[in-house]
Amino acid sequence: MLPFFALITYLLFKSRELYYAEALVMNVYLLGFTSVCIIPINALSFFLSNGVVSLLEVILLVTYSIWTNLNFFKGKVMWWIIVKSIVGIIASYYLFNVTSNLVMKWFM
């Protein structure tokens, strides 16, 4: 999923200063930290329903992604970065979902 996040980030925030490799490194750190934070949230599945745990994971991912992009792209319009971050998350998951479905159809 990481290459999809990086590609969408690169396309949405494309400028002269951002290369795909930089978007990839930023997303490695972003997804690495959110993965570490999701582990304790998944431990809550013993006490809470799966829907609540999934909602907490999505809230964490969206919040941290917005915060990371706001810090990475300082000096840009803040509300536009927030909109691009949300669009980027939705587009990344959609692209990943479509690609994984195509791969599953080829092998089944």
PDB file of N, CA and C in Angstrom:
ATOM      1  N   MET A   1       0.810  -1.186   0.000  1.00  0.00           N
ATOM      2  CA  MET A   1       0.000   0.000   0.000  1.00  0.00           C
ATOM      3  C   MET A   1       0.863   1.263   0.000  1.00  0.00           C
ATOM      4  N   LEU A   2       2.064   1.123   0.470  1.00  0.00           N
ATOM      5  CA  LEU A   2       2.974   2.259   0.561  1.00  0.00           C
ATOM      6  C   LEU A   2       3.234   2.944  -0.777  1.00  0.00           C
ATOM      7  N   PRO A   3       3.503   2.219  -1.854  1.00  0.00           N
ATOM      8  CA  PRO A   3       3.718   2.906  -3.134  1.00  0.00           C
ATOM      9  C   PRO A   3       2.499   3.690  -3.598  1.00  0.00           C
ATOM     10  N   PHE A   4       1.292   3.202  -3.260  1.00  0.00           N
ATOM     11  CA  PHE A   4       0.083   3.931  -3.630  1.00  0.00           C
ATOM     12  C   PHE A   4      -0.030   5.238  -2.855  1.00  0.00           C
ATOM     13  N   PHE A   5       0.227   5.180  -1.553  1.00  0.00           N
ATOM     14  CA  PHE A   5       0.218   6.411  -0.752  1.00  0.00           C
ATOM     15  C   PHE A   5       1.223   7.412  -1.304  1.00  0.00           C
ATOM     16  N   ALA A   6       2.420   6.935  -1.601  1.00  0.00           N
ATOM     17  CA  ALA A   6       3.469   7.835  -2.095  1.00  0.00           C
ATOM     18  C   ALA A   6       3.111   8.415  -3.457  1.00  0.00           C
ATOM     19  N   LEU A   7       2.561   7.609  -4.335  1.00  0.00           N
ATOM     20  CA  LEU A   7       2.176   8.099  -5.656  1.00  0.00           C
ATOM     21  C   LEU A   7       1.084   9.166  -5.555  1.00  0.00           C
ATOM     22  N   ILE A   8       0.078   8.906  -4.758  1.00  0.00           N
ATOM     23  CA  ILE A   8      -1.009   9.873  -4.604  1.00  0.00           C
ATOM     24  C   ILE A   8      -0.491  11.145  -3.938  1.00  0.00           C
ATOM     25  N   THR A   9       0.354  11.010  -2.926  1.00  0.00           N
ATOM     26  CA  THR A   9       0.941  12.191  -2.273  1.00  0.00           C
ATOM     27  C   THR A   9       1.752  12.992  -3.270  1.00  0.00           C
ATOM     28  N   TYR A  10       2.545  12.310  -4.071  1.00  0.00           N
ATOM     29  CA  TYR A  10       3.366  12.981  -5.081  1.00  0.00           C
ATOM     30  C   TYR A  10       2.496  13.724  -6.088  1.00  0.00           C
ATOM     31  N   LEU A  11       1.439  13.092  -6.545  1.00  0.00           N
ATOM     32  CA  LEU A  11       0.576  13.727  -7.540  1.00  0.00           C
ATOM     33  C   LEU A  11      -0.218  14.902  -6.971  1.00  0.00           C
ATOM     34  N   LEU A  12      -0.703  14.754  -5.736  1.00  0.00           N
ATOM     35  CA  LEU A  12      -1.501  15.827  -5.143  1.00  0.00           C
ATOM     36  C   LEU A  12      -0.661  17.033  -4.729  1.00  0.00           C
ATOM     37  N   PHE A  13       0.528  16.774  -4.217  1.00  0.00           N
ATOM     38  CA  PHE A  13       1.367  17.856  -3.709  1.00  0.00           C
ATOM     39  C   PHE A  13       2.535  18.149  -4.646  1.00  0.00           C
ATOM     40  N   LYS A  14       2.362  17.830  -5.926  1.00  0.00           N
ATOM     41  CA  LYS A  14       3.451  17.981  -6.882  1.00  0.00           C
ATOM     42  C   LYS A  14       3.900  19.440  -6.978  1.00  0.00           C
ATOM     43  N   SER A  15       5.171  19.626  -6.830  1.00  0.00           N
ATOM     44  CA  SER A  15       5.782  20.945  -6.980  1.00  0.00           C
ATOM     45  C   SER A  15       7.232  20.727  -7.410  1.00  0.00           C
ATOM     46  N   ARG A  16       7.929  21.799  -7.562  1.00  0.00           N
ATOM     47  CA  ARG A  16       9.334  21.662  -7.967  1.00  0.00           C
ATOM     48  C   ARG A  16      10.199  21.080  -6.860  1.00  0.00           C
ATOM     49  N   GLU A  17       9.744  21.217  -5.618  1.00  0.00           N
ATOM     50  CA  GLU A  17      10.562  20.761  -4.488  1.00  0.00           C
ATOM     51  C   GLU A  17      10.320  19.301  -4.100  1.00  0.00           C
ATOM     52  N   LEU A  18       9.230  18.693  -4.574  1.00  0.00           N
ATOM     53  CA  LEU A  18       8.881  17.342  -4.132  1.00  0.00           C
ATOM     54  C   LEU A  18       9.102  16.328  -5.245  1.00  0.00           C
ATOM     55  N   TYR A  19       9.890  15.320  -4.942  1.00  0.00           N
ATOM     56  CA  TYR A  19      10.104  14.198  -5.850  1.00  0.00           C
ATOM     57  C   TYR A  19       9.386  12.979  -5.293  1.00  0.00           C
ATOM     58  N   TYR A  20       9.175  11.983  -6.152  1.00  0.00           N
ATOM     59  CA  TYR A  20       8.482  10.771  -5.709  1.00  0.00           C
ATOM     60  C   TYR A  20       9.227  10.098  -4.558  1.00  0.00           C
ATOM     61  N   ALA A  21      10.541  10.057  -4.620  1.00  0.00           N
ATOM     62  CA  ALA A  21      11.326   9.416  -3.557  1.00  0.00           C
ATOM     63  C   ALA A  21      11.107  10.104  -2.213  1.00  0.00           C
ATOM     64  N   GLU A  22      10.983  11.422  -2.226  1.00  0.00           N
ATOM     65  CA  GLU A  22      10.711  12.150  -0.980  1.00  0.00           C
ATOM     66  C   GLU A  22       9.325  11.832  -0.453  1.00  0.00           C
ATOM     67  N   ALA A  23       8.357  11.744  -1.358  1.00  0.00           N
ATOM     68  CA  ALA A  23       7.004  11.368  -0.942  1.00  0.00           C
ATOM     69  C   ALA A  23       6.995   9.946  -0.391  1.00  0.00           C
ATOM     70  N   LEU A  24       7.805   9.072  -0.985  1.00  0.00           N
ATOM     71  CA  LEU A  24       7.903   7.698  -0.507  1.00  0.00           C
ATOM     72  C   LEU A  24       8.499   7.645   0.895  1.00  0.00           C
ATOM     73  N   VAL A  25       9.573   8.378   1.134  1.00  0.00           N
ATOM     74  CA  VAL A  25      10.202   8.388   2.459  1.00  0.00           C
ATOM     75  C   VAL A  25       9.256   8.971   3.502  1.00  0.00           C
ATOM     76  N   MET A  26       8.570  10.054   3.153  1.00  0.00           N
ATOM     77  CA  MET A  26       7.616  10.648   4.089  1.00  0.00           C
ATOM     78  C   MET A  26       6.527   9.644   4.451  1.00  0.00           C
ATOM     79  N   ASN A  27       6.047   8.912   3.464  1.00  0.00           N
ATOM     80  CA  ASN A  27       4.994   7.940   3.721  1.00  0.00           C
ATOM     81  C   ASN A  27       5.495   6.705   4.455  1.00  0.00           C
ATOM     82  N   VAL A  28       6.778   6.373   4.309  1.00  0.00           N
ATOM     83  CA  VAL A  28       7.348   5.284   5.104  1.00  0.00           C
ATOM     84  C   VAL A  28       7.276   5.646   6.585  1.00  0.00           C
ATOM     85  N   TYR A  29       7.686   6.841   6.927  1.00  0.00           N
ATOM     86  CA  TYR A  29       7.624   7.286   8.320  1.00  0.00           C
ATOM     87  C   TYR A  29       6.185   7.390   8.798  1.00  0.00           C
ATOM     88  N   LEU A  30       5.314   7.921   7.958  1.00  0.00           N
ATOM     89  CA  LEU A  30       3.911   8.087   8.334  1.00  0.00           C
ATOM     90  C   LEU A  30       3.265   6.740   8.620  1.00  0.00           C
ATOM     91  N   LEU A  31       3.397   5.801   7.698  1.00  0.00           N
ATOM     92  CA  LEU A  31       2.767   4.497   7.892  1.00  0.00           C
ATOM     93  C   LEU A  31       3.462   3.667   8.967  1.00  0.00           C
ATOM     94  N   GLY A  32       4.772   3.856   9.137  1.00  0.00           N
ATOM     95  CA  GLY A  32       5.472   3.154  10.212  1.00  0.00           C
ATOM     96  C   GLY A  32       4.968   3.573  11.575  1.00  0.00           C
ATOM     97  N   PHE A  33       4.812   4.878  11.773  1.00  0.00           N
ATOM     98  CA  PHE A  33       4.332   5.365  13.068  1.00  0.00           C
ATOM     99  C   PHE A  33       2.882   4.972  13.305  1.00  0.00           C
ATOM    100  N   THR A  34       2.043   5.071  12.272  1.00  0.00           N
ATOM    101  CA  THR A  34       0.645   4.692  12.473  1.00  0.00           C
ATOM    102  C   THR A  34       0.518   3.186  12.729  1.00  0.00           C
ATOM    103  N   SER A  35       1.394   2.390  12.133  1.00  0.00           N
ATOM    104  CA  SER A  35       1.365   0.950  12.410  1.00  0.00           C
ATOM    105  C   SER A  35       1.703   0.666  13.866  1.00  0.00           C
ATOM    106  N   VAL A  36       2.676   1.376  14.402  1.00  0.00           N
ATOM    107  CA  VAL A  36       3.043   1.205  15.811  1.00  0.00           C
ATOM    108  C   VAL A  36       1.891   1.640  16.718  1.00  0.00           C
ATOM    109  N   CYS A  37       1.192   2.690  16.342  1.00  0.00           N
ATOM    110  CA  CYS A  37       0.074   3.179  17.155  1.00  0.00           C
ATOM    111  C   CYS A  37      -1.167   2.297  17.030  1.00  0.00           C
ATOM    112  N   ILE A  38      -1.318   1.612  15.921  1.00  0.00           N
ATOM    113  CA  ILE A  38      -2.502   0.780  15.716  1.00  0.00           C
ATOM    114  C   ILE A  38      -2.431  -0.516  16.535  1.00  0.00           C
ATOM    115  N   ILE A  39      -1.245  -0.956  16.887  1.00  0.00           N
ATOM    116  CA  ILE A  39      -1.103  -2.191  17.666  1.00  0.00           C
ATOM    117  C   ILE A  39      -1.858  -2.109  18.997  1.00  0.00           C
ATOM    118  N   PRO A  40      -1.664  -1.047  19.799  1.00  0.00           N
ATOM    119  CA  PRO A  40      -2.453  -0.976  21.041  1.00  0.00           C
ATOM    120  C   PRO A  40      -3.948  -0.789  20.780  1.00  0.00           C
ATOM    121  N   ILE A  41      -4.283  -0.107  19.683  1.00  0.00           N
ATOM    122  CA  ILE A  41      -5.701   0.065  19.370  1.00  0.00           C
ATOM    123  C   ILE A  41      -6.332  -1.292  19.050  1.00  0.00           C
ATOM    124  N   ASN A  42      -5.604  -2.152  18.354  1.00  0.00           N
ATOM    125  CA  ASN A  42      -6.124  -3.486  18.065  1.00  0.00           C
ATOM    126  C   ASN A  42      -6.266  -4.332  19.320  1.00  0.00           C
ATOM    127  N   ALA A  43      -5.474  -4.049  20.341  1.00  0.00           N
ATOM    128  CA  ALA A  43      -5.618  -4.766  21.607  1.00  0.00           C
ATOM    129  C   ALA A  43      -6.964  -4.456  22.265  1.00  0.00           C
ATOM    130  N   LEU A  44      -7.541  -3.314  21.906  1.00  0.00           N
ATOM    131  CA  LEU A  44      -8.854  -2.960  22.443  1.00  0.00           C
ATOM    132  C   LEU A  44      -9.972  -3.828  21.879  1.00  0.00           C
ATOM    133  N   SER A  45      -9.679  -4.611  20.848  1.00  0.00           N
ATOM    134  CA  SER A  45     -10.709  -5.458  20.249  1.00  0.00           C
ATOM    135  C   SER A  45     -11.192  -6.542  21.214  1.00  0.00           C
ATOM    136  N   PHE A  46     -10.430  -6.792  22.276  1.00  0.00           N
ATOM    137  CA  PHE A  46     -10.894  -7.726  23.298  1.00  0.00           C
ATOM    138  C   PHE A  46     -12.034  -7.126  24.114  1.00  0.00           C
ATOM    139  N   PHE A  47     -12.113  -5.800  24.167  1.00  0.00           N
ATOM    140  CA  PHE A  47     -13.103  -5.123  24.994  1.00  0.00           C
ATOM    141  C   PHE A  47     -14.170  -4.393  24.184  1.00  0.00           C
ATOM    142  N   LEU A  48     -13.849  -4.006  22.963  1.00  0.00           N
ATOM    143  CA  LEU A  48     -14.757  -3.231  22.120  1.00  0.00           C
ATOM    144  C   LEU A  48     -15.108  -4.011  20.857  1.00  0.00           C
ATOM    145  N   SER A  49     -16.159  -3.574  20.188  1.00  0.00           N
ATOM    146  CA  SER A  49     -16.543  -4.240  18.940  1.00  0.00           C
ATOM    147  C   SER A  49     -15.549  -3.892  17.835  1.00  0.00           C
ATOM    148  N   ASN A  50     -15.540  -4.705  16.798  1.00  0.00           N
ATOM    149  CA  ASN A  50     -14.608  -4.480  15.685  1.00  0.00           C
ATOM    150  C   ASN A  50     -14.895  -3.177  14.959  1.00  0.00           C
ATOM    151  N   GLY A  51     -16.159  -2.769  14.907  1.00  0.00           N
ATOM    152  CA  GLY A  51     -16.506  -1.507  14.255  1.00  0.00           C
ATOM    153  C   GLY A  51     -15.897  -0.315  14.961  1.00  0.00           C
ATOM    154  N   VAL A  52     -15.902  -0.335  16.291  1.00  0.00           N
ATOM    155  CA  VAL A  52     -15.329   0.764  17.067  1.00  0.00           C
ATOM    156  C   VAL A  52     -13.811   0.798  16.891  1.00  0.00           C
ATOM    157  N   VAL A  53     -13.188  -0.361  16.898  1.00  0.00           N
ATOM    158  CA  VAL A  53     -11.741  -0.440  16.722  1.00  0.00           C
ATOM    159  C   VAL A  53     -11.345   0.054  15.335  1.00  0.00           C
ATOM    160  N   SER A  54     -12.090  -0.343  14.314  1.00  0.00           N
ATOM    161  CA  SER A  54     -11.807   0.124  12.949  1.00  0.00           C
ATOM    162  C   SER A  54     -11.988   1.637  12.843  1.00  0.00           C
ATOM    163  N   LEU A  55     -13.006   2.168  13.489  1.00  0.00           N
ATOM    164  CA  LEU A  55     -13.222   3.614  13.485  1.00  0.00           C
ATOM    165  C   LEU A  55     -12.064   4.347  14.151  1.00  0.00           C
ATOM    166  N   LEU A  56     -11.558   3.829  15.254  1.00  0.00           N
ATOM    167  CA  LEU A  56     -10.410   4.434  15.928  1.00  0.00           C
ATOM    168  C   LEU A  56      -9.170   4.397  15.035  1.00  0.00           C
ATOM    169  N   GLU A  57      -8.985   3.307  14.306  1.00  0.00           N
ATOM    170  CA  GLU A  57      -7.854   3.208  13.380  1.00  0.00           C
ATOM    171  C   GLU A  57      -7.951   4.247  12.270  1.00  0.00           C
ATOM    172  N   VAL A  58      -9.131   4.409  11.710  1.00  0.00           N
ATOM    173  CA  VAL A  58      -9.323   5.391  10.636  1.00  0.00           C
ATOM    174  C   VAL A  58      -9.103   6.803  11.155  1.00  0.00           C
ATOM    175  N   ILE A  59      -9.623   7.094  12.334  1.00  0.00           N
ATOM    176  CA  ILE A  59      -9.428   8.423  12.928  1.00  0.00           C
ATOM    177  C   ILE A  59      -7.947   8.702  13.141  1.00  0.00           C
ATOM    178  N   LEU A  60      -7.212   7.712  13.653  1.00  0.00           N
ATOM    179  CA  LEU A  60      -5.770   7.873  13.855  1.00  0.00           C
ATOM    180  C   LEU A  60      -5.061   8.116  12.532  1.00  0.00           C
ATOM    181  N   LEU A  61      -5.361   7.315  11.520  1.00  0.00           N
ATOM    182  CA  LEU A  61      -4.689   7.445  10.226  1.00  0.00           C
ATOM    183  C   LEU A  61      -4.968   8.802   9.590  1.00  0.00           C
ATOM    184  N   VAL A  62      -6.206   9.228   9.595  1.00  0.00           N
ATOM    185  CA  VAL A  62      -6.559  10.515   8.979  1.00  0.00           C
ATOM    186  C   VAL A  62      -5.929  11.665   9.752  1.00  0.00           C
ATOM    187  N   THR A  63      -6.026  11.642  11.066  1.00  0.00           N
ATOM    188  CA  THR A  63      -5.479  12.723  11.886  1.00  0.00           C
ATOM    189  C   THR A  63      -3.970  12.830  11.734  1.00  0.00           C
ATOM    190  N   TYR A  64      -3.278  11.709  11.829  1.00  0.00           N
ATOM    191  CA  TYR A  64      -1.822  11.753  11.733  1.00  0.00           C
ATOM    192  C   TYR A  64      -1.361  12.094  10.322  1.00  0.00           C
ATOM    193  N   SER A  65      -2.091  11.637   9.323  1.00  0.00           N
ATOM    194  CA  SER A  65      -1.741  11.979   7.940  1.00  0.00           C
ATOM    195  C   SER A  65      -1.880  13.482   7.704  1.00  0.00           C
ATOM    196  N   ILE A  66      -2.957  14.058   8.184  1.00  0.00           N
ATOM    197  CA  ILE A  66      -3.150  15.513   8.044  1.00  0.00           C
ATOM    198  C   ILE A  66      -2.059  16.256   8.790  1.00  0.00           C
ATOM    199  N   TRP A  67      -1.763  15.837  10.010  1.00  0.00           N
ATOM    200  CA  TRP A  67      -0.748  16.516  10.820  1.00  0.00           C
ATOM    201  C   TRP A  67       0.629  16.434  10.148  1.00  0.00           C
ATOM    202  N   THR A  68       0.954  15.252   9.617  1.00  0.00           N
ATOM    203  CA  THR A  68       2.243  15.074   8.938  1.00  0.00           C
ATOM    204  C   THR A  68       2.336  15.962   7.703  1.00  0.00           C
ATOM    205  N   ASN A  69       1.284  15.981   6.898  1.00  0.00           N
ATOM    206  CA  ASN A  69       1.301  16.804   5.692  1.00  0.00           C
ATOM    207  C   ASN A  69       1.350  18.293   6.029  1.00  0.00           C
ATOM    208  N   LEU A  70       0.669  18.702   7.083  1.00  0.00           N
ATOM    209  CA  LEU A  70       0.739  20.109   7.492  1.00  0.00           C
ATOM    210  C   LEU A  70       2.162  20.502   7.894  1.00  0.00           C
ATOM    211  N   ASN A  71       2.850  19.600   8.566  1.00  0.00           N
ATOM    212  CA  ASN A  71       4.228  19.893   8.972  1.00  0.00           C
ATOM    213  C   ASN A  71       5.211  19.776   7.810  1.00  0.00           C
ATOM    214  N   PHE A  72       4.970  18.858   6.902  1.00  0.00           N
ATOM    215  CA  PHE A  72       5.881  18.654   5.779  1.00  0.00           C
ATOM    216  C   PHE A  72       5.766  19.773   4.749  1.00  0.00           C
ATOM    217  N   PHE A  73       4.558  20.247   4.524  1.00  0.00           N
ATOM    218  CA  PHE A  73       4.318  21.271   3.510  1.00  0.00           C
ATOM    219  C   PHE A  73       4.038  22.625   4.153  1.00  0.00           C
ATOM    220  N   LYS A  74       4.853  23.012   5.108  1.00  0.00           N
ATOM    221  CA  LYS A  74       4.692  24.314   5.767  1.00  0.00           C
ATOM    222  C   LYS A  74       4.824  25.437   4.748  1.00  0.00           C
ATOM    223  N   GLY A  75       4.082  26.502   4.988  1.00  0.00           N
ATOM    224  CA  GLY A  75       4.138  27.643   4.090  1.00  0.00           C
ATOM    225  C   GLY A  75       3.071  27.600   3.018  1.00  0.00           C
ATOM    226  N   LYS A  76       2.362  26.502   2.916  1.00  0.00           N
ATOM    227  CA  LYS A  76       1.264  26.375   1.950  1.00  0.00           C
ATOM    228  C   LYS A  76      -0.047  26.701   2.659  1.00  0.00           C
ATOM    229  N   VAL A  77      -1.120  26.797   1.917  1.00  0.00           N
ATOM    230  CA  VAL A  77      -2.435  27.101   2.483  1.00  0.00           C
ATOM    231  C   VAL A  77      -2.923  25.893   3.293  1.00  0.00           C
ATOM    232  N   MET A  78      -3.218  26.143   4.587  1.00  0.00           N
ATOM    233  CA  MET A  78      -3.502  25.053   5.506  1.00  0.00           C
ATOM    234  C   MET A  78      -4.767  24.273   5.128  1.00  0.00           C
ATOM    235  N   TRP A  79      -5.846  24.947   4.803  1.00  0.00           N
ATOM    236  CA  TRP A  79      -7.078  24.221   4.505  1.00  0.00           C
ATOM    237  C   TRP A  79      -6.931  23.397   3.222  1.00  0.00           C
ATOM    238  N   TRP A  80      -6.114  23.860   2.282  1.00  0.00           N
ATOM    239  CA  TRP A  80      -5.900  23.133   1.035  1.00  0.00           C
ATOM    240  C   TRP A  80      -5.084  21.864   1.297  1.00  0.00           C
ATOM    241  N   ILE A  81      -4.147  21.932   2.214  1.00  0.00           N
ATOM    242  CA  ILE A  81      -3.371  20.741   2.590  1.00  0.00           C
ATOM    243  C   ILE A  81      -4.283  19.712   3.257  1.00  0.00           C
ATOM    244  N   ILE A  82      -5.198  20.178   4.099  1.00  0.00           N
ATOM    245  CA  ILE A  82      -6.130  19.267   4.764  1.00  0.00           C
ATOM    246  C   ILE A  82      -7.018  18.576   3.741  1.00  0.00           C
ATOM    247  N   VAL A  83      -7.544  19.330   2.794  1.00  0.00           N
ATOM    248  CA  VAL A  83      -8.400  18.746   1.751  1.00  0.00           C
ATOM    249  C   VAL A  83      -7.613  17.744   0.915  1.00  0.00           C
ATOM    250  N   LYS A  84      -6.402  18.113   0.517  1.00  0.00           N
ATOM    251  CA  LYS A  84      -5.576  17.203  -0.281  1.00  0.00           C
ATOM    252  C   LYS A  84      -5.216  15.944   0.511  1.00  0.00           C
ATOM    253  N   SER A  85      -4.994  16.082   1.800  1.00  0.00           N
ATOM    254  CA  SER A  85      -4.668  14.918   2.625  1.00  0.00           C
ATOM    255  C   SER A  85      -5.842  13.944   2.673  1.00  0.00           C
ATOM    256  N   ILE A  86      -7.041  14.451   2.867  1.00  0.00           N
ATOM    257  CA  ILE A  86      -8.223  13.588   2.926  1.00  0.00           C
ATOM    258  C   ILE A  86      -8.481  12.944   1.562  1.00  0.00           C
ATOM    259  N   VAL A  87      -8.367  13.736   0.498  1.00  0.00           N
ATOM    260  CA  VAL A  87      -8.531  13.187  -0.850  1.00  0.00           C
ATOM    261  C   VAL A  87      -7.456  12.139  -1.123  1.00  0.00           C
ATOM    262  N   GLY A  88      -6.244  12.388  -0.666  1.00  0.00           N
ATOM    263  CA  GLY A  88      -5.151  11.437  -0.858  1.00  0.00           C
ATOM    264  C   GLY A  88      -5.394  10.113  -0.171  1.00  0.00           C
ATOM    265  N   ILE A  89      -5.922  10.149   1.037  1.00  0.00           N
ATOM    266  CA  ILE A  89      -6.218   8.909   1.759  1.00  0.00           C
ATOM    267  C   ILE A  89      -7.306   8.130   1.037  1.00  0.00           C
ATOM    268  N   ILE A  90      -8.363   8.816   0.644  1.00  0.00           N
ATOM    269  CA  ILE A  90      -9.457   8.140  -0.063  1.00  0.00           C
ATOM    270  C   ILE A  90      -8.981   7.576  -1.396  1.00  0.00           C
ATOM    271  N   ALA A  91      -8.231   8.374  -2.142  1.00  0.00           N
ATOM    272  CA  ALA A  91      -7.738   7.917  -3.447  1.00  0.00           C
ATOM    273  C   ALA A  91      -6.764   6.753  -3.295  1.00  0.00           C
ATOM    274  N   SER A  92      -5.916   6.775  -2.282  1.00  0.00           N
ATOM    275  CA  SER A  92      -4.953   5.691  -2.069  1.00  0.00           C
ATOM    276  C   SER A  92      -5.667   4.381  -1.760  1.00  0.00           C
ATOM    277  N   TYR A  93      -6.642   4.439  -0.868  1.00  0.00           N
ATOM    278  CA  TYR A  93      -7.375   3.221  -0.540  1.00  0.00           C
ATOM    279  C   TYR A  93      -8.181   2.718  -1.730  1.00  0.00           C
ATOM    280  N   TYR A  94      -8.764   3.636  -2.497  1.00  0.00           N
ATOM    281  CA  TYR A  94      -9.517   3.226  -3.671  1.00  0.00           C
ATOM    282  C   TYR A  94      -8.590   2.569  -4.703  1.00  0.00           C
ATOM    283  N   LEU A  95      -7.464   3.188  -4.981  1.00  0.00           N
ATOM    284  CA  LEU A  95      -6.504   2.642  -5.936  1.00  0.00           C
ATOM    285  C   LEU A  95      -5.981   1.288  -5.481  1.00  0.00           C
ATOM    286  N   PHE A  96      -5.679   1.190  -4.189  1.00  0.00           N
ATOM    287  CA  PHE A  96      -5.209  -0.084  -3.642  1.00  0.00           C
ATOM    288  C   PHE A  96      -6.281  -1.155  -3.748  1.00  0.00           C
ATOM    289  N   ASN A  97      -7.525  -0.799  -3.455  1.00  0.00           N
ATOM    290  CA  ASN A  97      -8.627  -1.750  -3.507  1.00  0.00           C
ATOM    291  C   ASN A  97      -8.858  -2.242  -4.933  1.00  0.00           C
ATOM    292  N   VAL A  98      -8.862  -1.333  -5.887  1.00  0.00           N
ATOM    293  CA  VAL A  98      -9.055  -1.718  -7.286  1.00  0.00           C
ATOM    294  C   VAL A  98      -7.914  -2.610  -7.758  1.00  0.00           C
ATOM    295  N   THR A  99      -6.694  -2.239  -7.434  1.00  0.00           N
ATOM    296  CA  THR A  99      -5.530  -3.027  -7.851  1.00  0.00           C
ATOM    297  C   THR A  99      -5.534  -4.413  -7.219  1.00  0.00           C
ATOM    298  N   SER A 100      -5.827  -4.482  -5.936  1.00  0.00           N
ATOM    299  CA  SER A 100      -5.832  -5.799  -5.278  1.00  0.00           C
ATOM    300  C   SER A 100      -6.960  -6.671  -5.806  1.00  0.00           C
ATOM    301  N   ASN A 101      -8.101  -6.083  -6.146  1.00  0.00           N
ATOM    302  CA  ASN A 101      -9.181  -6.880  -6.742  1.00  0.00           C
ATOM    303  C   ASN A 101      -8.789  -7.409  -8.117  1.00  0.00           C
ATOM    304  N   LEU A 102      -8.112  -6.590  -8.908  1.00  0.00           N
ATOM    305  CA  LEU A 102      -7.652  -7.055 -10.214  1.00  0.00           C
ATOM    306  C   LEU A 102      -6.644  -8.196 -10.082  1.00  0.00           C
ATOM    307  N   VAL A 103      -5.729  -8.060  -9.156  1.00  0.00           N
ATOM    308  CA  VAL A 103      -4.736  -9.109  -8.940  1.00  0.00           C
ATOM    309  C   VAL A 103      -5.416 -10.392  -8.479  1.00  0.00           C
ATOM    310  N   MET A 104      -6.382 -10.276  -7.598  1.00  0.00           N
ATOM    311  CA  MET A 104      -7.098 -11.473  -7.108  1.00  0.00           C
ATOM    312  C   MET A 104      -7.864 -12.151  -8.240  1.00  0.00           C
ATOM    313  N   LYS A 105      -8.446 -11.373  -9.143  1.00  0.00           N
ATOM    314  CA  LYS A 105      -9.170 -11.968 -10.268  1.00  0.00           C
ATOM    315  C   LYS A 105      -8.227 -12.677 -11.217  1.00  0.00           C
ATOM    316  N   TRP A 106      -7.029 -12.167 -11.408  1.00  0.00           N
ATOM    317  CA  TRP A 106      -6.066 -12.806 -12.305  1.00  0.00           C
ATOM    318  C   TRP A 106      -5.608 -14.153 -11.767  1.00  0.00           C
ATOM    319  N   PHE A 107      -5.485 -14.267 -10.453  1.00  0.00           N
ATOM    320  CA  PHE A 107      -4.952 -15.500  -9.869  1.00  0.00           C
ATOM    321  C   PHE A 107      -6.024 -16.474  -9.422  1.00  0.00           C
ATOM    322  N   MET A 108      -7.273 -16.126  -9.577  1.00  0.00           N
ATOM    323  CA  MET A 108      -8.331 -17.051  -9.166  1.00  0.00           C
ATOM    324  C   MET A 108      -9.124 -17.532 -10.321  1.00  0.00           C
TER     325      MET A 108
END
